[in-house]
mmCIF file of C-alpha atoms in Angstrom:
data_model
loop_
_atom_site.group_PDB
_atom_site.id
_atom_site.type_symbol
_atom_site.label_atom_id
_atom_site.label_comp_id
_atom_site.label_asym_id
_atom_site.label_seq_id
_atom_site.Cartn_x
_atom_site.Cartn_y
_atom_site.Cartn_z
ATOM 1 C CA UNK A 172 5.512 4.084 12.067
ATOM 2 C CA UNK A 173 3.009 4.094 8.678
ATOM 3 C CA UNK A 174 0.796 0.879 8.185
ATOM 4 C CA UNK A 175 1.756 -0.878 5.178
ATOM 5 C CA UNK A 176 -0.704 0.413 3.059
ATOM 6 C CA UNK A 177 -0.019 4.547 4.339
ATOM 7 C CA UNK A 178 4.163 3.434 3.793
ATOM 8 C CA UNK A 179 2.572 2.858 0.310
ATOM 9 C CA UNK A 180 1.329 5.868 0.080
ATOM 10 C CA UNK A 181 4.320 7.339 1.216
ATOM 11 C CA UNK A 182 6.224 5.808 -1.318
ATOM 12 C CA UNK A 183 3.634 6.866 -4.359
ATOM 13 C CA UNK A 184 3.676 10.698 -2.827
ATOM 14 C CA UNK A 185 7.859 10.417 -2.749
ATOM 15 C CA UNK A 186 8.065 9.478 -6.795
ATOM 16 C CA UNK A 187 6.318 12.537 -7.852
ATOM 17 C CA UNK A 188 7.899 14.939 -5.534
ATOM 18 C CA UNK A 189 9.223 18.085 -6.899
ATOM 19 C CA UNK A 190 6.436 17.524 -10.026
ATOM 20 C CA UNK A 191 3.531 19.096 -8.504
ATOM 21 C CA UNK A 192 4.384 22.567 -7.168
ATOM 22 C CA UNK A 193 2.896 24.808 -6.041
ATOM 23 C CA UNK A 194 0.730 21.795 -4.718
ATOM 24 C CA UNK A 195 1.708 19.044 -2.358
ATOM 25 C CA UNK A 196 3.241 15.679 -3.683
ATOM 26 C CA UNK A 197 0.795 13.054 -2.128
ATOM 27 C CA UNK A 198 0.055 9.599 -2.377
ATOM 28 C CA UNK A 199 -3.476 7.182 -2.321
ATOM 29 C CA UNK A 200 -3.977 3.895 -2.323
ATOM 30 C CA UNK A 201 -7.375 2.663 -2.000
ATOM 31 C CA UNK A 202 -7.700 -1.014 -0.267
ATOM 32 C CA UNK A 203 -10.683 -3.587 -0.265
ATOM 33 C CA UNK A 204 -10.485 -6.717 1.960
ATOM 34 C CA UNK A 205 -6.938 -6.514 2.883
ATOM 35 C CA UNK A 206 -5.702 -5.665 -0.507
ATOM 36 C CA UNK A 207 -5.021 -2.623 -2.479
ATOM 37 C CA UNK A 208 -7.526 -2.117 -5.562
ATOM 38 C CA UNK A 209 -6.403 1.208 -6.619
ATOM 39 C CA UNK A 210 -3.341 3.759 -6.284
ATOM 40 C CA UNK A 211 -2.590 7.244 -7.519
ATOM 41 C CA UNK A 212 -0.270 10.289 -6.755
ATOM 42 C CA UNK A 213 -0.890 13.661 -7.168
ATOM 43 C CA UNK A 214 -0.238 14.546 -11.036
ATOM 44 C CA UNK A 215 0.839 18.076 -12.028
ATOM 45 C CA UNK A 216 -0.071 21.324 -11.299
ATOM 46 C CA UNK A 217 -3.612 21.374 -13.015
ATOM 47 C CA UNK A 218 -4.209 18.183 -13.201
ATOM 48 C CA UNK A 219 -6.283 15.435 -10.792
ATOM 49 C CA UNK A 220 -4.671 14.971 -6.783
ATOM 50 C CA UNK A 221 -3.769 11.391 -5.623
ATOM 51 C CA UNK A 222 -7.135 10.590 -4.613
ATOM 52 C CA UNK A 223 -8.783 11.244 -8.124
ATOM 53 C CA UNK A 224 -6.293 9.112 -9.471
ATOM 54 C CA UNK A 225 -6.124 6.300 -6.892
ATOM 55 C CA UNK A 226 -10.318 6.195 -7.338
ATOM 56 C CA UNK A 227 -10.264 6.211 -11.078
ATOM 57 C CA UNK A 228 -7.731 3.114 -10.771
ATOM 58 C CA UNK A 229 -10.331 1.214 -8.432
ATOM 59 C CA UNK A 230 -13.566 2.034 -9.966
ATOM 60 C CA UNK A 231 -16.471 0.268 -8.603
ATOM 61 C CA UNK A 232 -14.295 -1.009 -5.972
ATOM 62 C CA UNK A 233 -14.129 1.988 -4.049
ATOM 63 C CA UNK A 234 -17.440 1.655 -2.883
ATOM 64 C CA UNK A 235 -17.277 0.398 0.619
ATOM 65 C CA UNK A 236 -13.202 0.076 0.361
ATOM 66 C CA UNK A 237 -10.734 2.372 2.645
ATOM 67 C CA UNK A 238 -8.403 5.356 1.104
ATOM 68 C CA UNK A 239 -5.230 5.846 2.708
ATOM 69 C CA UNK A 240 -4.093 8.821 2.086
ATOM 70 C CA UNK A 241 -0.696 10.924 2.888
ATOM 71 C CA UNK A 242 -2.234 14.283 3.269
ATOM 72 C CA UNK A 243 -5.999 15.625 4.366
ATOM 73 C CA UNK A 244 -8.303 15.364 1.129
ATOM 74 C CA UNK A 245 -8.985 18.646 -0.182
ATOM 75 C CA UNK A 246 -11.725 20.643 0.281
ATOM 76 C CA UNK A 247 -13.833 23.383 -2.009
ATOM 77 C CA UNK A 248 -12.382 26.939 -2.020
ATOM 78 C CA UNK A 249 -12.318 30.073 -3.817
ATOM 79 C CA UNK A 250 -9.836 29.716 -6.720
ATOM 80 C CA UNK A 251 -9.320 26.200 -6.855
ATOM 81 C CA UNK A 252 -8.725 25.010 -10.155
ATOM 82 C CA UNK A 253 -9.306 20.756 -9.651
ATOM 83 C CA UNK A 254 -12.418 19.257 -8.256
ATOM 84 C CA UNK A 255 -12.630 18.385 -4.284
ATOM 85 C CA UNK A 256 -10.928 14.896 -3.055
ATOM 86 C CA UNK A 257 -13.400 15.081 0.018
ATOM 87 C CA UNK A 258 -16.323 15.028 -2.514
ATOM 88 C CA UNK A 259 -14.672 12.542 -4.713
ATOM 89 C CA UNK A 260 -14.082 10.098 -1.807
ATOM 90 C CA UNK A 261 -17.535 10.402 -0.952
ATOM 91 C CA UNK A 262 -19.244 10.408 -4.663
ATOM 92 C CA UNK A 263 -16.819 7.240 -4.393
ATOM 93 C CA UNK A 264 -18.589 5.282 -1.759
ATOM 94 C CA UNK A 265 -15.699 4.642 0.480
ATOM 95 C CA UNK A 266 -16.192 3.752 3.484
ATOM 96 C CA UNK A 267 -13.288 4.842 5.470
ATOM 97 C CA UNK A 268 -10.480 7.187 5.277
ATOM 98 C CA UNK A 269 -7.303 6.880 7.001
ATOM 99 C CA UNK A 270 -5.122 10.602 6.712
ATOM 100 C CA UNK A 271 -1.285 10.926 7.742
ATOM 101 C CA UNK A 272 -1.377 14.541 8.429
ATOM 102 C CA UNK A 273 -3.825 17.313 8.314
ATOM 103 C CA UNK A 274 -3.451 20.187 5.303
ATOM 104 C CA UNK A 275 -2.023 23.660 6.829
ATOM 105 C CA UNK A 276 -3.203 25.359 3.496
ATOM 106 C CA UNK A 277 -6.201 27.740 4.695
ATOM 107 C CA UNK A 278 -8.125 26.371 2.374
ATOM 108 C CA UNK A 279 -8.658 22.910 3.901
ATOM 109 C CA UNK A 280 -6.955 23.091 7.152
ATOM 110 C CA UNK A 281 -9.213 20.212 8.882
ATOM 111 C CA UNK A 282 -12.425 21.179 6.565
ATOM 112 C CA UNK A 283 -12.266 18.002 4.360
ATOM 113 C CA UNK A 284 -11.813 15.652 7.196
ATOM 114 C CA UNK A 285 -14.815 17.239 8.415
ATOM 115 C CA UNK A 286 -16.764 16.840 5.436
ATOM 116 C CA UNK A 287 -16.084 13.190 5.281
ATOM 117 C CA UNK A 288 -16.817 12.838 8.910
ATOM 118 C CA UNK A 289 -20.036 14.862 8.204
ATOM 119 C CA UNK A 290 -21.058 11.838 5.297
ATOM 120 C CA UNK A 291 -20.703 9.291 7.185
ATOM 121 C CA UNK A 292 -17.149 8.221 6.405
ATOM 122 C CA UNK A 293 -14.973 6.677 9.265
ATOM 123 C CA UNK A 294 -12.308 9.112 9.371
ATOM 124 C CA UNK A 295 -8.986 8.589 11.263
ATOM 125 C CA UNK A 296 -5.530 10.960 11.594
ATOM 126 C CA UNK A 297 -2.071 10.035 12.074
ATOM 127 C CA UNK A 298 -0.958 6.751 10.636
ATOM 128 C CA UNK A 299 2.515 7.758 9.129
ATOM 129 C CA UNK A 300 2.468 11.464 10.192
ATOM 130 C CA UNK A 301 6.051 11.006 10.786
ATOM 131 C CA UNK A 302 6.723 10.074 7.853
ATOM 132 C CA UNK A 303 4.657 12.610 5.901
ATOM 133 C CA UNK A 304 5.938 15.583 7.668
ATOM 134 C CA UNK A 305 9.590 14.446 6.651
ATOM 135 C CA UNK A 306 8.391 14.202 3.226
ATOM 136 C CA UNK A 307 6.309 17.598 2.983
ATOM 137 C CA UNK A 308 8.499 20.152 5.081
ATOM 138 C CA UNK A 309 8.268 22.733 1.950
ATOM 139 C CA UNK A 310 5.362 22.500 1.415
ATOM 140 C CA UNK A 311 4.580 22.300 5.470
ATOM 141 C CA UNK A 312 6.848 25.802 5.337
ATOM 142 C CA UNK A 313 5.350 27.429 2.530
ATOM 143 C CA UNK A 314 1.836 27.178 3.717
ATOM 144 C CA UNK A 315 2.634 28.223 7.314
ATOM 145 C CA UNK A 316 4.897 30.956 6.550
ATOM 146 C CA UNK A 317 5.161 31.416 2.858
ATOM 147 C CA UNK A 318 8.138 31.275 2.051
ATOM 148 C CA UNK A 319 10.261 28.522 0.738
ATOM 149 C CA UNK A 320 11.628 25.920 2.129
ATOM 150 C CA UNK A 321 15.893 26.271 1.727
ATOM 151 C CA UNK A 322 18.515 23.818 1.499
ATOM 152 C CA UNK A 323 22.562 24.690 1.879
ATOM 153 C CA UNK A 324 24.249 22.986 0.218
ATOM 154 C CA UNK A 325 28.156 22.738 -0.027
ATOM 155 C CA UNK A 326 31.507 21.125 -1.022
ATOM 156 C CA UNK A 327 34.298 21.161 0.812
ATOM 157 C CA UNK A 328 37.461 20.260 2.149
ATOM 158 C CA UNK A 329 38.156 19.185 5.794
ATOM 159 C CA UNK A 330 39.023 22.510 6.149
ATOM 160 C CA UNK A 331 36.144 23.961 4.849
ATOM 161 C CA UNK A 332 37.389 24.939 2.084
ATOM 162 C CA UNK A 333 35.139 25.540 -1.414
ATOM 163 C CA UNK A 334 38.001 26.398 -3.856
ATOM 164 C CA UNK A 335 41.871 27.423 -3.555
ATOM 165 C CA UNK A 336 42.819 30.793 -3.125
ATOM 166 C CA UNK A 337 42.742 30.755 -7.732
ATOM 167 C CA UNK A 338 39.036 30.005 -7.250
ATOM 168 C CA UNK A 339 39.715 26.540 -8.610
ATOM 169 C CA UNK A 340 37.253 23.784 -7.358
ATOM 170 C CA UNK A 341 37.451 21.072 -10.130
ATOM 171 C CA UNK A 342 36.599 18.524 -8.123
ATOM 172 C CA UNK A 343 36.468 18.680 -4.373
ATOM 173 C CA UNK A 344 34.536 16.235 -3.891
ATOM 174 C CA UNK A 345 34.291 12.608 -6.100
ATOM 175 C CA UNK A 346 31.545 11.471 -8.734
ATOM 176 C CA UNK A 347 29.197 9.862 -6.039
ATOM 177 C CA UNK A 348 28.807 12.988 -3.956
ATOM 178 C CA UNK A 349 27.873 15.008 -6.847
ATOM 179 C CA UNK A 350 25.415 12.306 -8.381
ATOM 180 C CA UNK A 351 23.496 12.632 -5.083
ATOM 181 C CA UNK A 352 23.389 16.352 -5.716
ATOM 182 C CA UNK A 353 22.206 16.308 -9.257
ATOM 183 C CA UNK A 354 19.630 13.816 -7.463
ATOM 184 C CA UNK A 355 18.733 16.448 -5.020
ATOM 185 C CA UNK A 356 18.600 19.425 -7.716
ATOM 186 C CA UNK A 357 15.844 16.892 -9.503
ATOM 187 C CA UNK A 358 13.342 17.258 -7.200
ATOM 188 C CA UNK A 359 13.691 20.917 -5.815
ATOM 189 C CA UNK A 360 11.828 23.719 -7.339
ATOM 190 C CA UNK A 361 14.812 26.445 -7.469
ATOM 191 C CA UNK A 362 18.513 25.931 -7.475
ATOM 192 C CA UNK A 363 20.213 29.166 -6.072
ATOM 193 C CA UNK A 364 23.457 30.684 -6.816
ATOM 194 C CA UNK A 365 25.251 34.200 -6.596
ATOM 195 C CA UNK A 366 26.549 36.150 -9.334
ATOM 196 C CA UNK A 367 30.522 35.150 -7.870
ATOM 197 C CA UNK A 368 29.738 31.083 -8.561
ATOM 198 C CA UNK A 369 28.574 31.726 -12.087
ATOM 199 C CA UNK A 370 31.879 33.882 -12.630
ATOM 200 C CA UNK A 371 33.934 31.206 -11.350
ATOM 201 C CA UNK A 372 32.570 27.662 -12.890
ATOM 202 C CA UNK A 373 30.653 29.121 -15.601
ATOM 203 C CA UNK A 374 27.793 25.957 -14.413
ATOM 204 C CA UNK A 375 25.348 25.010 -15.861
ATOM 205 C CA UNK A 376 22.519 23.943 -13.052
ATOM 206 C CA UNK A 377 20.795 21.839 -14.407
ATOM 207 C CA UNK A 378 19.825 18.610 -12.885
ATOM 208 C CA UNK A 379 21.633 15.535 -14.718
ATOM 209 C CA UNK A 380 21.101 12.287 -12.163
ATOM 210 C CA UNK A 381 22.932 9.759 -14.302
ATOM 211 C CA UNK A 382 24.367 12.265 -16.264
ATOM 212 C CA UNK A 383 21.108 12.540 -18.077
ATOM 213 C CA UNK A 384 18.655 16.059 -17.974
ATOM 214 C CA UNK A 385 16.238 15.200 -15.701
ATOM 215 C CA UNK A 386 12.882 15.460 -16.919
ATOM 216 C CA UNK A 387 11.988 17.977 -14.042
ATOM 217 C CA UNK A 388 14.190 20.734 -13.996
ATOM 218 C CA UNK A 389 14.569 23.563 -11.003
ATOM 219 C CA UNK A 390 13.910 27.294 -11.516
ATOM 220 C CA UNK A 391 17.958 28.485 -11.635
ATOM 221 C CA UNK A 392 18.124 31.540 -9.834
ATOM 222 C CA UNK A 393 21.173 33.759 -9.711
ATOM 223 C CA UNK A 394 21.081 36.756 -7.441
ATOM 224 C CA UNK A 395 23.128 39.670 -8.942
ATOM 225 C CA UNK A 396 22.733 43.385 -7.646
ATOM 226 C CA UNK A 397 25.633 44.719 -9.889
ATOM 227 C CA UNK A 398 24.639 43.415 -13.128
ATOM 228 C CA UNK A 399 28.046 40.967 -13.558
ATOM 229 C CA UNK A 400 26.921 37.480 -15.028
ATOM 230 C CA UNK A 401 27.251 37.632 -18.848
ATOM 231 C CA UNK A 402 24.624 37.048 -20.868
ATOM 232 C CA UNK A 403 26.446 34.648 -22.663
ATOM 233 C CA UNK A 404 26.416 32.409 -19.795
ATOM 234 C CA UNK A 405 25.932 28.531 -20.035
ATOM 235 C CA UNK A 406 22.474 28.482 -17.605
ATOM 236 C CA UNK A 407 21.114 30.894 -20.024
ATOM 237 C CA UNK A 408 20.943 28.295 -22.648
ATOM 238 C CA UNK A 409 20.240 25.066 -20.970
ATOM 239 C CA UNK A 410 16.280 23.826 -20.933
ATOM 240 C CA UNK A 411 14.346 25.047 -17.545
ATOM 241 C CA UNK A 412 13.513 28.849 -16.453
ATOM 242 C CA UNK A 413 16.021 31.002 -15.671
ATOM 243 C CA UNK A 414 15.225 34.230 -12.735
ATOM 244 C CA UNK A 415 17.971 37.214 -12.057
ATOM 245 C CA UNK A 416 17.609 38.820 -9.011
ATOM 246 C CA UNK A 417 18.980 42.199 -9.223
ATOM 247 C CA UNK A 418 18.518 45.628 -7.910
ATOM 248 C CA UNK A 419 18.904 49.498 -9.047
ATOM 249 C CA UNK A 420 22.599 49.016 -9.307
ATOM 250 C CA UNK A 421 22.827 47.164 -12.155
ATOM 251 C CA UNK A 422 22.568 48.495 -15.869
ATOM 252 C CA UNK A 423 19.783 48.973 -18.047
ATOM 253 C CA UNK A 424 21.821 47.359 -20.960
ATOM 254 C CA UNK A 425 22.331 44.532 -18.732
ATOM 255 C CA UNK A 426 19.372 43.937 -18.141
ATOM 256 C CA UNK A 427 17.868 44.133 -21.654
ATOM 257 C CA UNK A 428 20.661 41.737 -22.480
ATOM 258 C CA UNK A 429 20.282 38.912 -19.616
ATOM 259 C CA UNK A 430 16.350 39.319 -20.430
ATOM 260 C CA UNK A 431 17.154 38.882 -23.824
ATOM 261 C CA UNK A 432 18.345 35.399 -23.395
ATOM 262 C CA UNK A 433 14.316 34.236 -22.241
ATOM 263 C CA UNK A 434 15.541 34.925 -18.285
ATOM 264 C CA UNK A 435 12.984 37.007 -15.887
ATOM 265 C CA UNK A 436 14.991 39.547 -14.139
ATOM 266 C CA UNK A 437 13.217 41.008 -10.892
ATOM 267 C CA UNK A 438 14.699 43.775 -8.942
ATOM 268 C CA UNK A 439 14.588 43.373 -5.187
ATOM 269 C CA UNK A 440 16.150 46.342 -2.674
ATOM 270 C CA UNK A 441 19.745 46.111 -2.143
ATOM 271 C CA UNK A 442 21.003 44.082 1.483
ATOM 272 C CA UNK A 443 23.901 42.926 2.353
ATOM 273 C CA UNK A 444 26.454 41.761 0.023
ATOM 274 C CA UNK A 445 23.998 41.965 -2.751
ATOM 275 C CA UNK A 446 19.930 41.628 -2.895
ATOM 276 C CA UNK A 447 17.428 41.171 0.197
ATOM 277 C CA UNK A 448 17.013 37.796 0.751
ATOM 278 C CA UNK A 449 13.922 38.637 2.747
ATOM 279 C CA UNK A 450 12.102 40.215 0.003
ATOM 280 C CA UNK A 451 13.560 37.513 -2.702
ATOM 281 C CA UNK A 452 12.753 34.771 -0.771
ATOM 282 C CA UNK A 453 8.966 35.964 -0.035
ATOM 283 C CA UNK A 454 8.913 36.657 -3.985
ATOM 284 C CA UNK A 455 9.425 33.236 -4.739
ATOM 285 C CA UNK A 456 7.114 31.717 -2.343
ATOM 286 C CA UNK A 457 4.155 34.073 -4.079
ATOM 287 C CA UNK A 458 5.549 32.398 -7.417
ATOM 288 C CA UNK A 459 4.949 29.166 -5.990
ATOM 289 C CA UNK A 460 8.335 28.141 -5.378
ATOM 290 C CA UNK A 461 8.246 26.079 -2.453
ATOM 291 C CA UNK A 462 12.138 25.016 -1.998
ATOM 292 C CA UNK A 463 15.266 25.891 -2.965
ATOM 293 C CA UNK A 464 18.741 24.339 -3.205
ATOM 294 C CA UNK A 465 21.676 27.304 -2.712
ATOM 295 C CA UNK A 466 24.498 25.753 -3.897
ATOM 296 C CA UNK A 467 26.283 29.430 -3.027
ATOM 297 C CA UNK A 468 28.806 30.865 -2.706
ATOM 298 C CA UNK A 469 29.891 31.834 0.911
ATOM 299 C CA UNK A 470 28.741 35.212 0.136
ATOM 300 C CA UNK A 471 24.631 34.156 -0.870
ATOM 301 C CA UNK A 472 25.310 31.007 2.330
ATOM 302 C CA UNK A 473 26.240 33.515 4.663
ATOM 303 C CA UNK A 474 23.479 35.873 4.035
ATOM 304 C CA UNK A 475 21.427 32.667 4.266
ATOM 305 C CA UNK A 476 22.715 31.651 7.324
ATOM 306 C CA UNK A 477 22.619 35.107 9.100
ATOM 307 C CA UNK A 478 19.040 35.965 8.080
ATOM 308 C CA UNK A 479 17.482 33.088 9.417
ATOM 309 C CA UNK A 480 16.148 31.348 6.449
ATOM 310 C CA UNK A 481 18.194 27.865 6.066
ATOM 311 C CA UNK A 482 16.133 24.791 7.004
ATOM 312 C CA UNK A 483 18.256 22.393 6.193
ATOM 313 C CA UNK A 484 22.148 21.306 5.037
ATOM 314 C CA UNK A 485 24.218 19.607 3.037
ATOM 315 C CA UNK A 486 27.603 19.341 3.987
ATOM 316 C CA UNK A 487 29.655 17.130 1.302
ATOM 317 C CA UNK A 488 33.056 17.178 2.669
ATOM 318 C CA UNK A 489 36.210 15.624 0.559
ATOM 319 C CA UNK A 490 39.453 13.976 2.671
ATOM 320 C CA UNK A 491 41.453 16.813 1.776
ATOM 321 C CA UNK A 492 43.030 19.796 2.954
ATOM 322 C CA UNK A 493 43.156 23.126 0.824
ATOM 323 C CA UNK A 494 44.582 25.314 3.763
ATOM 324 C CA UNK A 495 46.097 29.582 3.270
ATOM 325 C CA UNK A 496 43.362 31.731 1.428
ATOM 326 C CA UNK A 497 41.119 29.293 -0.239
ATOM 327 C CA UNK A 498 37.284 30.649 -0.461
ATOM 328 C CA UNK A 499 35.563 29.703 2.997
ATOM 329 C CA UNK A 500 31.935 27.450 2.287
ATOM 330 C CA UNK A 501 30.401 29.820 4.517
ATOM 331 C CA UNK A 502 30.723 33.784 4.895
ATOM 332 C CA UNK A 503 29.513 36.592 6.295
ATOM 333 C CA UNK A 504 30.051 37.990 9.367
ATOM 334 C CA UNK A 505 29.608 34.714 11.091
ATOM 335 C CA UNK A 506 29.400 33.978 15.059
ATOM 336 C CA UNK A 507 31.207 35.674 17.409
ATOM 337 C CA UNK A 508 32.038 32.911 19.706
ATOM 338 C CA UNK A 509 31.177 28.997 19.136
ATOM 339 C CA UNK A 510 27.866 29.242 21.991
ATOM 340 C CA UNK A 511 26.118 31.428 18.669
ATOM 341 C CA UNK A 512 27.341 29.207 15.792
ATOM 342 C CA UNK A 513 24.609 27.587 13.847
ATOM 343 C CA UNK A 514 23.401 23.659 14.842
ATOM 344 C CA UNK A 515 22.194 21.173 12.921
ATOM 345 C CA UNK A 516 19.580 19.300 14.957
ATOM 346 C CA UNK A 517 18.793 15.101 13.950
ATOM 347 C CA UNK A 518 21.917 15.547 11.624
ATOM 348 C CA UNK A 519 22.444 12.154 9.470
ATOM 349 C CA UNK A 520 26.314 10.977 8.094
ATOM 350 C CA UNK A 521 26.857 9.078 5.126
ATOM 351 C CA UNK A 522 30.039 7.852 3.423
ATOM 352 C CA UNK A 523 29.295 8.658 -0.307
ATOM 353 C CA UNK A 524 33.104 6.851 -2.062
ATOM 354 C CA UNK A 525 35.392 8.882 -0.060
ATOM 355 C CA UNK A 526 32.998 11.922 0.798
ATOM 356 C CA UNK A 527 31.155 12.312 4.024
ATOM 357 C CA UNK A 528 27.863 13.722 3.813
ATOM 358 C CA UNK A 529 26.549 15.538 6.665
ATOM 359 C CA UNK A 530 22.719 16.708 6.666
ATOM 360 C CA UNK A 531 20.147 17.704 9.084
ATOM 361 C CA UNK A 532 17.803 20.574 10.174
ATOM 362 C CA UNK A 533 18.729 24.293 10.735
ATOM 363 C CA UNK A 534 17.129 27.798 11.706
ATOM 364 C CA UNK A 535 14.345 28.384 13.955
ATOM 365 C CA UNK A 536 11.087 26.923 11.590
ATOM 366 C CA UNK A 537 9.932 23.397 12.566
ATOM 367 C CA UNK A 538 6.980 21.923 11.387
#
């Protein structure tokens, strides 16, 4: 459980989440006899952390006051680009520093708590750590590992189903399962599809909570080795970066086309049923990407699924029944019997209208 003033925190670091990549979304609030005198989250990438901007709310009432703060306050290293929170907080005059959760980044990594400690400054770990690592499991990921952090998500019928055996999926699942996607897509750095969904729906991926464009929106990436997507495709011309992952397969003239349309097209070795997820995945994470929603199709999901790399899911499934050949949410080669089938652990159910929603935590990585 998070004090009152850390769940404040909390809340501060969860409203700017998916703004401040490659950087961690954190919150600060600075309190001074029982009340809070200053607040801040972390601003874009560039710009002053949560502490900066709680302190510059507070002013003169820092000195002697106590910062809660979601993550360990920063600490100097070669490269950084925004000055120190450690050395802010203690410029600051505070007099006490409560953290949720020390930063993994080697950078920091316990060296600003230290350099707090080392001024004098009451310095004290774990109120809301729960709650933080929840909140930062990307970035938790990406720092330990370096690759993104990826979400699965899926529509589809009870019989897990994604579209009829005509490819038509128009709508499986009602208007409040996919607002809470498009909420999803708004904070997430990348939205992933194959070349075989683009083909299909023609989608745009953009991120449209209300059915308005988000102000943040994801990196679309489309993985095609064979060079199919048109270049007249819709997610070419909506706002936000477009990157095609493609290998030797595809045509030069493709490619001069699709990078003609502003997208970044990277070549990656060929794997199975298309590009190396391996070596696109770590490509991201060195671009700063730290998560990714793969919307699919089975092909990309099963790749996912079968290399390892899903952290998470999200399992929209619509009261109906598609049955014969319709496309499978999941492919690949799959498990062999059900003792090897993949399991969600501290899964979660919601009734969105008539959808269920089932999420929780895959693979092997746990922070």
């Amino acid at each position: 459980m998070a004090s009152p003033f850390m769940a404040r925190a909390l809340e501060l670091a969860r409203g700017v989440r998916g703004t401040t990549s490659p950087n961690p979304w954190v919150g600060a609030v600075i309190v001074r006899e029982g009340a809070i005198v200053g607040e801040g989250a972390t601003s874009p990438d560039g710009g002053p952390h949560a502490e900066a901007n709680a302190l510059a709310a507070a002013g003169p009432l820092a000195r002697g006051a106590t910062a809660y703060v979601t993550l360990e306050p920063c600490f100097p290293f070669e490269g950084k680009r925004t000055a120190p929170c450690s050395a802010a907080l203690i410029a600051a005059g505070v007099q006490r520093v409560v953290v949720a959760l020390e930063d993994p980044d080697g950078g920091v990594s316990g060296r600003g708590n230290e350099a707090l400690s080392a001024a004098g400054i009451a310095v004290e770990v774990g109120d809301g750590r729960d709650g933080a690592i929840a909140l930062l499991r990307p970035y938790l990921k990406h720092r330990r590992t370096g690759a993104p952090y990826v979400i699965a998500k899926f529509a589809a019928s009870l019989d897990g189903r994604t579209a009829t055996r005509s490819g038509d999926s128009k709508w499986i699942t009602g208007e409040a399962a996919r607002e809470c996607a498009h909420q999803q897509r708004a904070w997430v750095d990348a939205v992933m599809v194959g070349s075989g969904t683009v083909l299909a729906d023609n989608p745009a991926l953009t991120a449209r909570p209300g059915g308005a464009e988000a102000a943040h929106q994801p990196v679309r990436v489309v993985l095609d080795a064979r060079g199919r997507v048109p270049a007249g495709a819709r997610l070419f011309k909506e706002p936000g970066r477009v990157l095609v992952a493609t290998s030797s397969a595809a045509p030069a003239g493709w490619r001069r086309a699709v990078a003609g349309t502003g997208a970044q097209v990277i070549e990656c070795e060929a794997g199975p049923g298309g590009v190396q997820l391996d070596q696109l995945l770590t490509t991201l994470g060195q671009r700063g990407i730290l998560s990714v929603w793969a919307e699919g199709g089975g092909t990309l999901l099963g790749g996912l699924f079968e290399g390892g790399h899903v952290d998470e899911v999200w399992a929209f499934v619509a009261p109906i029944v598609i049955g014969g050949d319709g496309l499978p949410a999941v492919g690949g080669i799959g498990a062999g019997v059900v003792a090897e089938a993949w399991r969600l652990r501290e899964t979660v159910v919601e009734r969105l209208g008539e959808d269920i929603l089932i999420r929780g935590y895959a693979g092997d990585w746990s922070p």
